Structure formats: structure tokens, C-alpha cells
Short mmCIF file of C-alpha atoms and ligand atoms in Angstrom, two decimals:
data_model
loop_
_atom_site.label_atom_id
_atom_site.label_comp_id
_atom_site.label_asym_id
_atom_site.label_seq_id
_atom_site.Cartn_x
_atom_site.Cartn_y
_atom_site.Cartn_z
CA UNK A 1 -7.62 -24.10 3.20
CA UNK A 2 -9.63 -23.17 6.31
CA UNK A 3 -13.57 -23.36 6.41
CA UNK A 4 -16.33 -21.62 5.04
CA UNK A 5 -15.63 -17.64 6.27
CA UNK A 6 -18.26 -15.02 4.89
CA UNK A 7 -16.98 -11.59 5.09
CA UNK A 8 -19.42 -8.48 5.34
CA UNK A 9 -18.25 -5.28 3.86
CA UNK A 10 -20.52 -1.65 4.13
CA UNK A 11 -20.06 1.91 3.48
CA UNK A 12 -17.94 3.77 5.81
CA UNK A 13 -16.86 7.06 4.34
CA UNK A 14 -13.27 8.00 2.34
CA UNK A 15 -10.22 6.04 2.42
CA UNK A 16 -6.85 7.35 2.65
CA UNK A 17 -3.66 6.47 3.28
CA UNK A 18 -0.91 4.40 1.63
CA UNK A 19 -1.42 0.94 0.46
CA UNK A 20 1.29 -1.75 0.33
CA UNK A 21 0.32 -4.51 -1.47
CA UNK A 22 1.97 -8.12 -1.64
CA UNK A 23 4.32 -9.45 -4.63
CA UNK A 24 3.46 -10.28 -7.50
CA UNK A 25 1.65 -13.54 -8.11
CA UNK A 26 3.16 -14.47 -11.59
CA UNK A 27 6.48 -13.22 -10.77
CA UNK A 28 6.20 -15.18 -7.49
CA UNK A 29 5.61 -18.40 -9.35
CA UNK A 30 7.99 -18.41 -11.71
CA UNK A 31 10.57 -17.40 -9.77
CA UNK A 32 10.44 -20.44 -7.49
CA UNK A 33 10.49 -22.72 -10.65
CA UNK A 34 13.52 -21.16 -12.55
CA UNK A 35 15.59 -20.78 -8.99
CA UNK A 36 14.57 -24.36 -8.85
CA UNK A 37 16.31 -26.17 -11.71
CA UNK A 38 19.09 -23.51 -11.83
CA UNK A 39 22.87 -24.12 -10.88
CA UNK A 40 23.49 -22.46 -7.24
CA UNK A 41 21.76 -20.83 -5.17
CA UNK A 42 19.10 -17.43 -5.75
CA UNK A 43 17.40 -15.48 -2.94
CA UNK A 44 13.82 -14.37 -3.85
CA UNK A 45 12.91 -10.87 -1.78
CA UNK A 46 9.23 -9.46 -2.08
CA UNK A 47 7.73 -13.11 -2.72
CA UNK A 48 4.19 -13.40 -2.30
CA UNK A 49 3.17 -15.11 0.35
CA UNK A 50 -0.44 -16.19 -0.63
CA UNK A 51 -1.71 -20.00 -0.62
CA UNK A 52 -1.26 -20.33 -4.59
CA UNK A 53 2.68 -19.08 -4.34
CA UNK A 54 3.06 -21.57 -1.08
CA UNK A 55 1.55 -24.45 -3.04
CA UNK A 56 4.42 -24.14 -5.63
CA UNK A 57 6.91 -23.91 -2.97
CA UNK A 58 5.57 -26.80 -1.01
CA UNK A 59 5.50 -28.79 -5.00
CA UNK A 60 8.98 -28.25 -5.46
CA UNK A 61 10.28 -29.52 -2.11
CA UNK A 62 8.45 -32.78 -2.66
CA UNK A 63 10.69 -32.79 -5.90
CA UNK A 64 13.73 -32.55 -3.67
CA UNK A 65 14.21 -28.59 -3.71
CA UNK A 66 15.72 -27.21 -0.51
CA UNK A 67 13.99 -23.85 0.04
CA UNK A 68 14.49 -21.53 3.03
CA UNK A 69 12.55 -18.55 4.35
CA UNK A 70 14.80 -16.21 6.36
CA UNK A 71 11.71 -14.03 6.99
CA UNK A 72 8.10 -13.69 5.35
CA UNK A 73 8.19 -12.57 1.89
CA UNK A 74 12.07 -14.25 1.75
CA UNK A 75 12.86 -17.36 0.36
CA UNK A 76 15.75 -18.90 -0.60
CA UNK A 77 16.29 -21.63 -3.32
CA UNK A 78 19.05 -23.89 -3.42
CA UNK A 79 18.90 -25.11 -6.96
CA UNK A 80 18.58 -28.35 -7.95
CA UNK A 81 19.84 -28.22 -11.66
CA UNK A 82 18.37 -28.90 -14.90
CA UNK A 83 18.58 -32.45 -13.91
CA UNK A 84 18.32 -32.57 -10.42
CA UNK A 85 14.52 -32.76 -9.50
CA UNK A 86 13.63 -36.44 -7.63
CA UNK A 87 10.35 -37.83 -8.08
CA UNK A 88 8.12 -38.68 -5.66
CA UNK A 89 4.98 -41.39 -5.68
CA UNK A 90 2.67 -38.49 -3.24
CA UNK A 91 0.63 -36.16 -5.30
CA UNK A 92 1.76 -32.71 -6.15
CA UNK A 93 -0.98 -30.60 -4.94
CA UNK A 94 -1.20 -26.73 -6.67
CA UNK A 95 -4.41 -25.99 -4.42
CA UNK A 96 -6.52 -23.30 -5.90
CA UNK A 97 -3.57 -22.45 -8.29
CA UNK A 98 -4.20 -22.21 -12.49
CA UNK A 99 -0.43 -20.83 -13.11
CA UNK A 100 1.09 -23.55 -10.76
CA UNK A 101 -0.79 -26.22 -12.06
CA UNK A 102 -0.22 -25.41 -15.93
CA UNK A 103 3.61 -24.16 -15.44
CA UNK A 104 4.55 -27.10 -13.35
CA UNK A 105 2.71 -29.49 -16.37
CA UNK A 106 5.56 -27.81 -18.69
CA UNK A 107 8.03 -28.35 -16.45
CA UNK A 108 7.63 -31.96 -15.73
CA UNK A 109 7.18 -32.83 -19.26
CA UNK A 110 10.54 -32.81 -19.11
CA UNK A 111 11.61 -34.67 -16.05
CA UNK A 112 12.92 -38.63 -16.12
CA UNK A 113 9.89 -39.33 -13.67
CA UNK A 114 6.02 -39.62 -13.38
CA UNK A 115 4.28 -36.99 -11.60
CA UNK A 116 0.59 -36.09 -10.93
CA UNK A 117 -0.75 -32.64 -10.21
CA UNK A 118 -3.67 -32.17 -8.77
CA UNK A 119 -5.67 -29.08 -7.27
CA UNK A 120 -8.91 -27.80 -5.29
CA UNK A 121 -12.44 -27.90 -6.03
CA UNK A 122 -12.08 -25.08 -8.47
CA UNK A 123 -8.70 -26.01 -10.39
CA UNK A 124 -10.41 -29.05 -10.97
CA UNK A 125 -13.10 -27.84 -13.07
CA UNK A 126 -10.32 -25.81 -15.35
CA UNK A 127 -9.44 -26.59 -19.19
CA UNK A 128 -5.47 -28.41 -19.28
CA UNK A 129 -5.74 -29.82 -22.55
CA UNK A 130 -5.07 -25.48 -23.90
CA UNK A 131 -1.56 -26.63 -22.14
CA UNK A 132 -1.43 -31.09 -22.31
CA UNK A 133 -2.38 -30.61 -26.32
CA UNK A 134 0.67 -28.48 -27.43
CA UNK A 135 3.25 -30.67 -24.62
CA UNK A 136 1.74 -32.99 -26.50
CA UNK A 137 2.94 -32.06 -29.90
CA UNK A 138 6.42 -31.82 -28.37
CA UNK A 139 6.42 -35.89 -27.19
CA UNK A 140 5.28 -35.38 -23.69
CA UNK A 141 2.64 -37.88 -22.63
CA UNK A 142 -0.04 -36.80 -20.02
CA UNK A 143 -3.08 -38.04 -19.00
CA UNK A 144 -6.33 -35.68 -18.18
CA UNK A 145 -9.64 -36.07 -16.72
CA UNK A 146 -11.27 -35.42 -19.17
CA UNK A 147 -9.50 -32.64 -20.04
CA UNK A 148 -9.45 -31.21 -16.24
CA UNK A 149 -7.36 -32.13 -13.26
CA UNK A 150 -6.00 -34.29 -12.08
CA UNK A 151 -2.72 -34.56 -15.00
CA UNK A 152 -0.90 -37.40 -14.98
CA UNK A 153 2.70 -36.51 -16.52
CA UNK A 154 4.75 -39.53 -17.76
CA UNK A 155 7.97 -38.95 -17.31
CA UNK A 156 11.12 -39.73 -19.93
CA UNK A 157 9.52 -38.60 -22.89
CA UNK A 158 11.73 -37.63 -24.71
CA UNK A 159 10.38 -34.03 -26.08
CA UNK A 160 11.35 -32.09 -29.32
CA UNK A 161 10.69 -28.56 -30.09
CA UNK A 162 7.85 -26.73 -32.13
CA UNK A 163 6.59 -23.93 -33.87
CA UNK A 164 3.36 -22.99 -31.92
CA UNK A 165 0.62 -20.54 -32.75
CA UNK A 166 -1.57 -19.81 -29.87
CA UNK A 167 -5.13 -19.98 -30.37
CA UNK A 168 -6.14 -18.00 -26.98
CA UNK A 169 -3.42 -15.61 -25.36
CA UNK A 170 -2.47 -17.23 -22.12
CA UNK A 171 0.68 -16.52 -20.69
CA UNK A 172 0.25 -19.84 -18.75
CA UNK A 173 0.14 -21.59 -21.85
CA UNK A 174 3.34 -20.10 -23.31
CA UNK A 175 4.94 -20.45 -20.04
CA UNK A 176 4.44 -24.38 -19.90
CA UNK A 177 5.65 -24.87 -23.40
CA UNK A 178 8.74 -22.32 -22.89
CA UNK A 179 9.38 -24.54 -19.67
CA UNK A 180 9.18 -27.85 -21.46
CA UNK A 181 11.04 -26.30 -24.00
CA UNK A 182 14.10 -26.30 -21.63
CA UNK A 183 14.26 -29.92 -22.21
CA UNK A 184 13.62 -30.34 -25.76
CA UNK A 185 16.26 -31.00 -28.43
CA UNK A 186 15.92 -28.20 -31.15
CA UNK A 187 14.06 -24.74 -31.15
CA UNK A 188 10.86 -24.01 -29.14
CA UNK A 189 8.99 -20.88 -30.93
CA UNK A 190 5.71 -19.57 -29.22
CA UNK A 191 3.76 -17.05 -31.32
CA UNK A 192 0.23 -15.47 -29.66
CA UNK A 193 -2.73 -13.64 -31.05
CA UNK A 194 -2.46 -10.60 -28.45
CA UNK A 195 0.87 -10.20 -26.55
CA UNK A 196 0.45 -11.61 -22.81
CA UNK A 197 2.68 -10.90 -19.66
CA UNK A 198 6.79 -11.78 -20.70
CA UNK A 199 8.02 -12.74 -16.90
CA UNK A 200 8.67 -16.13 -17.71
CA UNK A 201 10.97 -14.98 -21.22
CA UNK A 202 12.25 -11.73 -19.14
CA UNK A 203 13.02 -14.17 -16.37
CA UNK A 204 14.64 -16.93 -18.36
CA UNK A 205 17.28 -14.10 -19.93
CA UNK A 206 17.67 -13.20 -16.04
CA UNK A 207 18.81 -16.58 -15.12
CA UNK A 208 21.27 -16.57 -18.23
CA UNK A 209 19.26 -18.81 -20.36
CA UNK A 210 19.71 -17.54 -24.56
CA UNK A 211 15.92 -16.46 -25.53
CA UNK A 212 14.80 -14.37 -28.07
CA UNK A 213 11.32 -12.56 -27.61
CA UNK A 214 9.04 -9.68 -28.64
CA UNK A 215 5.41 -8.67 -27.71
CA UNK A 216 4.01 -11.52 -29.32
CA UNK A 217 6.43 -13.84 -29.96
CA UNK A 218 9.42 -16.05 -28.04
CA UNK A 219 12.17 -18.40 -29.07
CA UNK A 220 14.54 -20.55 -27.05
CA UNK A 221 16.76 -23.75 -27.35
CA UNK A 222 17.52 -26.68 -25.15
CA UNK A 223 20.41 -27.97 -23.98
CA UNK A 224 21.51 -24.81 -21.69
CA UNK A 225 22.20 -24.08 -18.11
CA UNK A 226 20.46 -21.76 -15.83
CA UNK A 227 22.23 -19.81 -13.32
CA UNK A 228 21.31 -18.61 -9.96
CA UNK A 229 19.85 -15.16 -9.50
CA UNK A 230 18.24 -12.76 -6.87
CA UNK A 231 14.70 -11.82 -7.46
CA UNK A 232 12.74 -8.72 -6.56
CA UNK A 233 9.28 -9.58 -7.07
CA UNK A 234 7.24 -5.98 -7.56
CA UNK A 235 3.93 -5.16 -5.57
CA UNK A 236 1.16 -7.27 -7.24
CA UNK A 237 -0.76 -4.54 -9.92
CA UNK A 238 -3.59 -7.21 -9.90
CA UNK A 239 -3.86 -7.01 -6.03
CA UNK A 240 -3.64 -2.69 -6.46
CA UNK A 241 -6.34 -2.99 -8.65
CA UNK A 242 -9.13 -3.26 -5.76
CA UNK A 243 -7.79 0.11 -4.01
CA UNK A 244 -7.60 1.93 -7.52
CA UNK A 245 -11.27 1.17 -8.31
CA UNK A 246 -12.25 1.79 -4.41
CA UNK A 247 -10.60 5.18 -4.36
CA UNK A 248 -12.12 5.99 -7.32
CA UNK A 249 -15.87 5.46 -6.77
CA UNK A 250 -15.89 6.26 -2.81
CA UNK A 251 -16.12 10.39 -3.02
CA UNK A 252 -13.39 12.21 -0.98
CA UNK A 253 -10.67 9.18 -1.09
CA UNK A 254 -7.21 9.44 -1.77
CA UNK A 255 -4.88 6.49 -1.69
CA UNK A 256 -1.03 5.76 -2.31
CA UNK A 257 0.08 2.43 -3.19
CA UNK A 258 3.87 2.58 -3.51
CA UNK A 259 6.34 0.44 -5.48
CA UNK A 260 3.56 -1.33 -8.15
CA UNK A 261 4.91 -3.62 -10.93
CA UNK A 262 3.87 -2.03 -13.96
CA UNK A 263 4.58 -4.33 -16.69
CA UNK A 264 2.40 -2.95 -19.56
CA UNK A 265 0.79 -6.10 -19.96
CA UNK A 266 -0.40 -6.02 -17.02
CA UNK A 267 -1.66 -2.35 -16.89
CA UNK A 268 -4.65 -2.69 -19.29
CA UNK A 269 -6.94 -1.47 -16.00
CA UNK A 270 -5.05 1.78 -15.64
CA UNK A 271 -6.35 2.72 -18.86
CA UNK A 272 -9.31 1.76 -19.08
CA UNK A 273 -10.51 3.47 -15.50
CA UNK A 274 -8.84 6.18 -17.08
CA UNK A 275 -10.92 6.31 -20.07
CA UNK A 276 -13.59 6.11 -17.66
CA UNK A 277 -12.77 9.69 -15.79
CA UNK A 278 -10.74 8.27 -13.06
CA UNK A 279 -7.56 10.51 -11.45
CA UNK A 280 -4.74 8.08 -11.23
CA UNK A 281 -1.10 9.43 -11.49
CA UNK A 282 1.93 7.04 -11.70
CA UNK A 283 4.49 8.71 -9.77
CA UNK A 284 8.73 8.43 -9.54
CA UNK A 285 8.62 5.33 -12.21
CA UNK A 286 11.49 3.36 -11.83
CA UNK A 287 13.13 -0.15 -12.45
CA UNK A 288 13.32 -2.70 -9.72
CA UNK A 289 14.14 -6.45 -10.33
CA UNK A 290 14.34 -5.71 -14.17
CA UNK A 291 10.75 -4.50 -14.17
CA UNK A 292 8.64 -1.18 -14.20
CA UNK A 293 7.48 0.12 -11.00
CA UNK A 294 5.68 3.41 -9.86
CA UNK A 295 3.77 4.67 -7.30
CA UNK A 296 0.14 5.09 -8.21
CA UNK A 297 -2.09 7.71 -6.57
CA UNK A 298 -5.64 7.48 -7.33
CA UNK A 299 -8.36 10.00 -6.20
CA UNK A 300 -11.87 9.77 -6.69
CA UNK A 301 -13.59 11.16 -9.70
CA UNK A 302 -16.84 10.73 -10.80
CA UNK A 303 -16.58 7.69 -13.53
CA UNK A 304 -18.37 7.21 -16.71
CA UNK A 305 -19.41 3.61 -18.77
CA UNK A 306 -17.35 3.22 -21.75
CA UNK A 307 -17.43 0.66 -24.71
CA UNK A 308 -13.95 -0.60 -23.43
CA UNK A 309 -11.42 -1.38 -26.21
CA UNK A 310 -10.73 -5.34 -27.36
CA UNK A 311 -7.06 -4.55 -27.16
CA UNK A 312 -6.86 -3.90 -23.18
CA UNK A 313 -8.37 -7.42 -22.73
CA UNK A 314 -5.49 -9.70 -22.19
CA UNK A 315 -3.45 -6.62 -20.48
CA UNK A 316 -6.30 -6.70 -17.37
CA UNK A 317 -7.63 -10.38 -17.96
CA UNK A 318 -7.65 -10.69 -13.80
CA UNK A 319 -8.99 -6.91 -13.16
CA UNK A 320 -12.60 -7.67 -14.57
CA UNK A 321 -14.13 -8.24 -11.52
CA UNK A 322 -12.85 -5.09 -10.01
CA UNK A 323 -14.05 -3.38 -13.67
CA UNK A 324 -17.22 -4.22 -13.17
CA UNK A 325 -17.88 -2.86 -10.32
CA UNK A 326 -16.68 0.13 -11.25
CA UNK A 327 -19.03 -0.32 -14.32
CA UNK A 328 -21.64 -1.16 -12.23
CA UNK A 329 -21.44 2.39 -10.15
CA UNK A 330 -20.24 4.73 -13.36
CA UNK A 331 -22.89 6.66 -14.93
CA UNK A 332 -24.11 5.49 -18.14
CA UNK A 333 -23.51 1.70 -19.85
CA UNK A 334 -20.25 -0.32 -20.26
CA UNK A 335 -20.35 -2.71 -22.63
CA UNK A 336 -17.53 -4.93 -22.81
CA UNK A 337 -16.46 -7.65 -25.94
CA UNK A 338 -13.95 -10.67 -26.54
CA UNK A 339 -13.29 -11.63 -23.05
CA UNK A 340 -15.10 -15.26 -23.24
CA UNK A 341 -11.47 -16.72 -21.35
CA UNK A 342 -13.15 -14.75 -18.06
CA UNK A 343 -15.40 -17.91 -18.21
CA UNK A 344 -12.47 -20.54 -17.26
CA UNK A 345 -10.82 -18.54 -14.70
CA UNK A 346 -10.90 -19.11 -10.78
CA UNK A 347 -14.74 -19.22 -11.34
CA UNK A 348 -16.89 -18.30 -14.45
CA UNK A 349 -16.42 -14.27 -13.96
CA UNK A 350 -18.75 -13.46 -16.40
CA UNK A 351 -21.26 -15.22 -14.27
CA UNK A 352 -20.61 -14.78 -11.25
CA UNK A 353 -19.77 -11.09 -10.87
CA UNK A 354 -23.10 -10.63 -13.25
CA UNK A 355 -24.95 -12.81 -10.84
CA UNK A 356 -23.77 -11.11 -7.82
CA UNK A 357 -24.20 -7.56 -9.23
CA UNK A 358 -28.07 -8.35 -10.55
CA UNK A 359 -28.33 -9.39 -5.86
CA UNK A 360 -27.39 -6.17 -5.27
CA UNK A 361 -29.91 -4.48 -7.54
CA UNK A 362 -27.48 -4.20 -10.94
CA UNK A 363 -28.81 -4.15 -14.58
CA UNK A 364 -26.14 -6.38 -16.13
CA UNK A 365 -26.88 -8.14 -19.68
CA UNK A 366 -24.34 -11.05 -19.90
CA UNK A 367 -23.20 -11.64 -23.18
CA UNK A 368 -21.02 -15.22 -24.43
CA UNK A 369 -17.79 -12.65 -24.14
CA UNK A 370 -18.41 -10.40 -22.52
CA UNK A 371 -21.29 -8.14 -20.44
CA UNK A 372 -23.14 -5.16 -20.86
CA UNK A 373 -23.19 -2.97 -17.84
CA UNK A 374 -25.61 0.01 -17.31
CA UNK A 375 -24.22 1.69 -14.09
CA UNK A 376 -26.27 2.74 -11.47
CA UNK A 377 -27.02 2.37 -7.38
CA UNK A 378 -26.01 -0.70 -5.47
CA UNK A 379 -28.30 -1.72 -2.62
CA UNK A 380 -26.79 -4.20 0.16
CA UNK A 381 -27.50 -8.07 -0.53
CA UNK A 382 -25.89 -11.77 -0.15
CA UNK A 383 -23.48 -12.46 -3.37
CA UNK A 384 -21.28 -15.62 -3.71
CA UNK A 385 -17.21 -15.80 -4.03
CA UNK A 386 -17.56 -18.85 -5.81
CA UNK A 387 -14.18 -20.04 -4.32
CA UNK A 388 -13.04 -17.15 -6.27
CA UNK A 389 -10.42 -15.04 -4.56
CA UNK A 390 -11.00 -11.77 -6.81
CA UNK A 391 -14.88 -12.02 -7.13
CA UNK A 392 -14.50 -12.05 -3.08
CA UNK A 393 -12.24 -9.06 -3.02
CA UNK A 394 -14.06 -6.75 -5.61
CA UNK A 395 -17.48 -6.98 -3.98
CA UNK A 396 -15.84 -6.24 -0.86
CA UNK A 397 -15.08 -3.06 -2.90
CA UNK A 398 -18.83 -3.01 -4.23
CA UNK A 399 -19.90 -2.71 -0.26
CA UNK A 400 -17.77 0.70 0.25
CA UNK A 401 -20.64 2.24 -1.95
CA UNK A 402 -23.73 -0.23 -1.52
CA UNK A 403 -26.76 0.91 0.08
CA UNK A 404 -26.73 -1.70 2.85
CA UNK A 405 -24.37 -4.01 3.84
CA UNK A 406 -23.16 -6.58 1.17
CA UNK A 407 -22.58 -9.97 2.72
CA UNK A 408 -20.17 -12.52 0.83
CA UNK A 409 -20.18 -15.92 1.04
CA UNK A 410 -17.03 -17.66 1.52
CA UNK A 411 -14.39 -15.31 1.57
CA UNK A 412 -11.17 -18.28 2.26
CA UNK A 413 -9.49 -18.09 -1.20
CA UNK A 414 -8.86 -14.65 -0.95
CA UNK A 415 -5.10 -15.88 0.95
CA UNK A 416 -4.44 -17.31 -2.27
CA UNK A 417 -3.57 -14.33 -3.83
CA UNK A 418 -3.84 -11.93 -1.07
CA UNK A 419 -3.09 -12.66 2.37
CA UNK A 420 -3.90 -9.61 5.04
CA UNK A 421 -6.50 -8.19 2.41
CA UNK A 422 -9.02 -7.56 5.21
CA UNK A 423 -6.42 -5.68 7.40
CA UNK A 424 -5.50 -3.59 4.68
CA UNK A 425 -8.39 -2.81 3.86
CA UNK A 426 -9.56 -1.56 7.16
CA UNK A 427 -6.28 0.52 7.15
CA UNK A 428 -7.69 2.37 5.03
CA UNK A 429 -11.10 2.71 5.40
CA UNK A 430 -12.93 0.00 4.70
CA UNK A 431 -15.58 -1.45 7.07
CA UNK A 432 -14.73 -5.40 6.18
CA UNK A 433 -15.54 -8.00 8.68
CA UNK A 434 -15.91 -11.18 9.21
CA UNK A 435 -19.69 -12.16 8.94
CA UNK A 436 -21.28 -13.76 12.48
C1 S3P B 1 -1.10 -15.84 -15.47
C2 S3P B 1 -1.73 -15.77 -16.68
C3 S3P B 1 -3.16 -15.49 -16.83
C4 S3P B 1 -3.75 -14.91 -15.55
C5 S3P B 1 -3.31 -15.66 -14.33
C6 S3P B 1 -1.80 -15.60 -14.20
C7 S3P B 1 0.34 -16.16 -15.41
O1 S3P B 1 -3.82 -16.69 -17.12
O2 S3P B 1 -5.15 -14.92 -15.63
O3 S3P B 1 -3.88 -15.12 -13.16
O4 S3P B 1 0.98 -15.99 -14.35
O5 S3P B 1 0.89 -16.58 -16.45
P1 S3P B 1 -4.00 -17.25 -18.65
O6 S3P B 1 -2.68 -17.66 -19.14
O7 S3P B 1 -4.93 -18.42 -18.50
O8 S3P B 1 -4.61 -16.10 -19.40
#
């Protein structure tokens, strides 16, 4: 991770244009760990070449994975087998990275060796026991800090499968336990309260594995194989999300961003800045990779608050930054309910997008789960990131239609999930620079 970098973002007229974002994070991730401990080799295209997805990479070839990279966004993984991961006495280091971090925990639950995973200032301050409690449960040993980073997985454990009931939907949460449950004798059955994103069951099925699953629920056994298989990782709908709410509140802009993943649990946004009055059409939808993509086009419309349905929450559960600036500019009040896991993410988003609005002259009521939004006029100001990658990127979005000039500190996380953002953006029509 380079040094502090503030970034300085101001008004500067329409955007237009067509937007190509990076893969998807999630996708990215889990690709590299099923390619990983499959038979043979599978050739990733579209990977996401951010600091979280590199982190992963870098954690599996400590574990003895050969991985090449023909070209950026390229990688191929020569598997190492069910079996065939080495341990290593260094530290595996997920940087900034939740999904890593949690994933991996699942993963080498399993394994005949110790590991230890460890992670930046702000995966260090994040809840593991939602994922060490359940491994737990299954005969995996792991030590916490606390609860919080760094884990220290003992390895041959041996692990048996359970019947789990999530208490909070978190697709990182299933995804460990699936993972572990790889290596456990007997069934491993995952059941949430709201569906989350499937990649890791879609993926499993990909890479031959038996699994049963539904919105909601998944079901596998140990004691298979997984087979090599190319990946197409879709554009990143989490990284489109920025240009769909900056379209939509900078007057004259039209933007294309081609070739989106839209996995409905990931869409939740889409509908709710279309409850809001935006104009954004989803154009040729297709399948790539086993997934749906589409084109979006979004215009700009004049947007209105909304008392924004529970359901949507865990389908946009990384847009609410990006929502609330959108909030924050929309005539009338947004209230928004039952999104109290915003406080664990990258940084506490409740509190630091309310905090960073309220600098720019916001009136923004934050509520345990939640925040109550009454839109309005931005004026320019200082907000912190809060080494938060997607705080950082959605009040760059918030300067397109402040007053003055919004100024935001540390800006170096946003390569996590988005490398090139500030390029892009200026493609387009942002005025986004680098702060003196
Ligand atoms: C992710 C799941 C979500 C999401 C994160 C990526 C994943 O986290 O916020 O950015 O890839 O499984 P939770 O499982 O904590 O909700």
C-alpha cells in the first residue's frame, strides 16, 4: 500500500461516454481459490486486478500454487489438488481484504498445516468469530484476537459437517463454511435469513463439485474432486455503481458501461435508484461465464428520497455509500432500515459517509441500522476515506455536484477494489485529482 494520497474531486459539467469497469471482486476471489485446490490447470480471463484480488493470489503462492499472468486481467492457475497446498511458517497477509481473509479461514480449516492470516489496519478491526464460531462447530481450531485479526488456523483438525442457520446474511460467511466443507466427512448445509450472492455454490458446480443450492439455502459433501475450469469474471456491478449514481444526479450525462455482471443479488442498487426516478436501461442481456450480464445505460433524471425497502439490503450491501449520496442530492428524505452490518464493513459506513456528508453541509440523522437522509445541496469541504475504498470513491461522486471542491483524505485503498478509478473517471468527465 503506498502513502497517504488525498484526492480532490469538483464539478465539471456532464459525463458521457462508455465506462469499462474491472472484474468482479467476489468472482475474482473465489476463482483463484477453487482453481487452486482443483485437479489441472484453469485460466481465469477478466480477473480483477485490484490490491484485495492480488493479496489472494500472492496467499496462495506462499501455499505452493503456481500462478501465471499472461497479461493483466489473465491469470493462470496450475492446481494444486484437494491435498496439495504446502504450508509455510511466513504470515499470509489478505491486506485490506474481508472476503480473502474470511474465505481463506474456511479453506485452511481444512488443510494438514498451521496457518495465520493476517490483514491491514482496517481488516484488523473486523468481526472473524461470524466465520471462526461456525468452523468451529465443524472441529476446526482457530485462534482470534479477540475476535479480530490476526487468525491463527490449526491445521489437521479433523472437521465434520453441519447444519447451519445464519444469523446475519454474509456470503463470506457461507463461503468459508462451504469451503471447509470440502474437507469435512458428511453433509455441510448452509441456510440464511435473506439470500446473499451464490458465486461460490454456482462456482463449485462449475468446477464439477456435486452441490445442491437455492436462494437461501446450499448443500454439499466431502470427499470429491474439483476439476479445472476457465473463468470469465463479469465487469464488477459494485464498481458500476459510482457511474450509475454520477450519471444520474449530474444533469445532461449519459453513460454506457458495457458487459456488467448482473447477478440479482447483487443488483439491489438498480432498483432502488430506480424507485428513486433514475433512467437506467439494461441493454442486450446475455450470459457470460455462467452469469448475467448487460449493458447498463443510465441518464440523468431528477431523483427523489424514498423509504427504501428491507429486502434490497443484502442485494446492494457494498452500494450504500454510493446510495447515499444519491440520497443526499434527491429531493425530499430517504430513510433507510436493517442495514446495521454497514457498521463492520471496510470502515463503519453508517458513520463515516454520515460524517462526511454532515462536512459538506448534509442533514443526515444516523440511526443503529440505518440513516435518515433529507436530500438537499452539497457545498465543497474536507471528508475522510477512512481507509475505505468505496467511501473514497462515492464522495468523489459527491464532488461532481458539490458547491466547491470536496477534498478526500486518503484516497490509497481505492486500488483495492478499483485500480485506474481516477482515469476513468476523468474519461468521462470527472474533474478528480490528486490533492497538492
Ligand atoms: C462478499 C460478501 C459481502 C460483501 C463483500 C464481498 C463476498 O460481505 O460486502 O464486499 O465476496 O462474499 P458479507 O459476507 O460480510 O456481507
Amino acid at each position: 500500500m503506498s502513502g497517504r494520497m488525498d484526492w480532490s474531486s469538483r464539478a465539471n459539467g456532464p459525463l458521457h461516454g462508455s465506462v469499462r469497469v474491472p472484474g468482479d471482486k467476489s468472482v475474482s476471489h473465489r476463482a483463484l481459490m477453487l482453481a487452486a485446490i482443483a485437479e489441472g490447470d484453469s485460466h481465469i480471463r477478466g480477473f480483477l486486478e485490484g490490491e484485495d484480488t492480488r493479496a489472494t493470489a500472492a496467499v496462495l503462492a506462499q501455499l505452493g500454487v503456481r500462478i501465471d499472468t499472461p497479461s493483466s486481467g489473465e491469470r493462470v492457475v496450475h492446481g494444486a489438488g484437494l491435498h496439495g497446498l504446502r504450508g509455510t511458517t511466513q504470515a499470509l497477509d489478505c491486506g485490506n481484504a474481508g472476503t480473502g481473509m474470511r474465505l481463506l479461514a474456511g479453506l485452511l480449516a481444512g488443510q494438514a498445516f498451521d496457518s495465520t492470516l493476517v490483514g491491514d489496519a482496517s481488516l484488523s478491526k473486523r468481526p472473524m468469530r461470524r466465520v471462526t464460531g461456525p468452523l468451529a462447530l465443524m472441529g476446526a481450531r482457530i485462534d482470534t484476537h479477540d475476535g479480530l485479526p490476526p487468525l491463527h488456523v490449526h491445521g489437521g483438525q479433523p472437521l465434520q459437517g453441519i447444519r447451519y442457520e445464519l444469523p446475519v446474511a454474509s456470503a463470506q460467511v457461507k463461503s468459508a463454511l462451504l469451503l471447509a466443507g470440502l474437507y469435512a466427512a458428511g453433509d455441510t448445509e448452509i441456510i440464511e435469513p435473506h439470500p446473499t450472492r451464490d458465486y461460490t455454490e454456482r462456482m463449485l458446480a462449475a468446477f464439477g463439485w456435486p452441490i445442491a443450492f437455492a436462494p437461501g439455502r446450499a448443500k454439499l459433501s466431502g470427499g470429491h474432486v474439483l476439476r479445472a475450469t476457465d473463468v470469465e469474471v463479469p465487469a464488477d456491478f459494485s464498481s458500476a455503481a459510482f457511474f450509475l449514481v454520477a450519471a444520474s444526479i449530474v444533469p445532461g450525462s449519459v453513460l454506457r458501461l458495457p458487459a456488467v455482471g448482473l447477478n440479482p443479488r447483487r443488483t439491489g442498487l438498480l432498483q432502488a435508484l430506480q424507485l428513486m426516478g433514475a433512467d437506467i436501461a439494461v441493454e442486450h442481456r446475455r450470459e457470460a461465464g455462467g452469469e448475467p450480464v448487460g449493458d447498463l445505460v443510465v441518464r440523468h433524471a431528477p431523483l427523489h428520497g424514498v423509504e427504501l425497502p428491507e429486502a434490497l439490503v443484502p442485494d446492494m450491501i457494498d452500494e450504500f455509500p454510493a446510495l447515499f449520496v444519491a440520497a443526499a442530492v434527491a429531493s425530499g428524505t430517504t430513510v433507510i432500515r436493517g442495514a446495521a452490518e454497514l457498521r463492520v464493513k471496510e470502515s463503519d459506513r453508517i458513520a463515516t459517509m454520515a460524517a462526511g456528508l454532515r462536512a459538506l453541509g448534509a442533514t443526515i440523522e444516523e440511526t443503529p441500522d440505518g440513516a435518515i437522509i433529507h436530500g438537499g445541496r452539497l457545498g465543497g469541504g474536507t471528508v475522510e476515506s477512512h481507509l475505505d475504498h468505496r467511501i473514497a470513491m462515492s464522495f468523489a461522486v459527491a464532488g461532481l455536484v458539490a458547491a466547491g471542491a470536496v477534498r478526500i483524505g486518503d484516497c490509497s485503498h481505492v486500488a483495492t477494489s478499483f485500480p485506474g478509478f481516477l482515469e476513468l473517471a476523468n474519461g468521462c468527465g470527472f474533474a478528480l485529482q490528486v490533492a497538492p
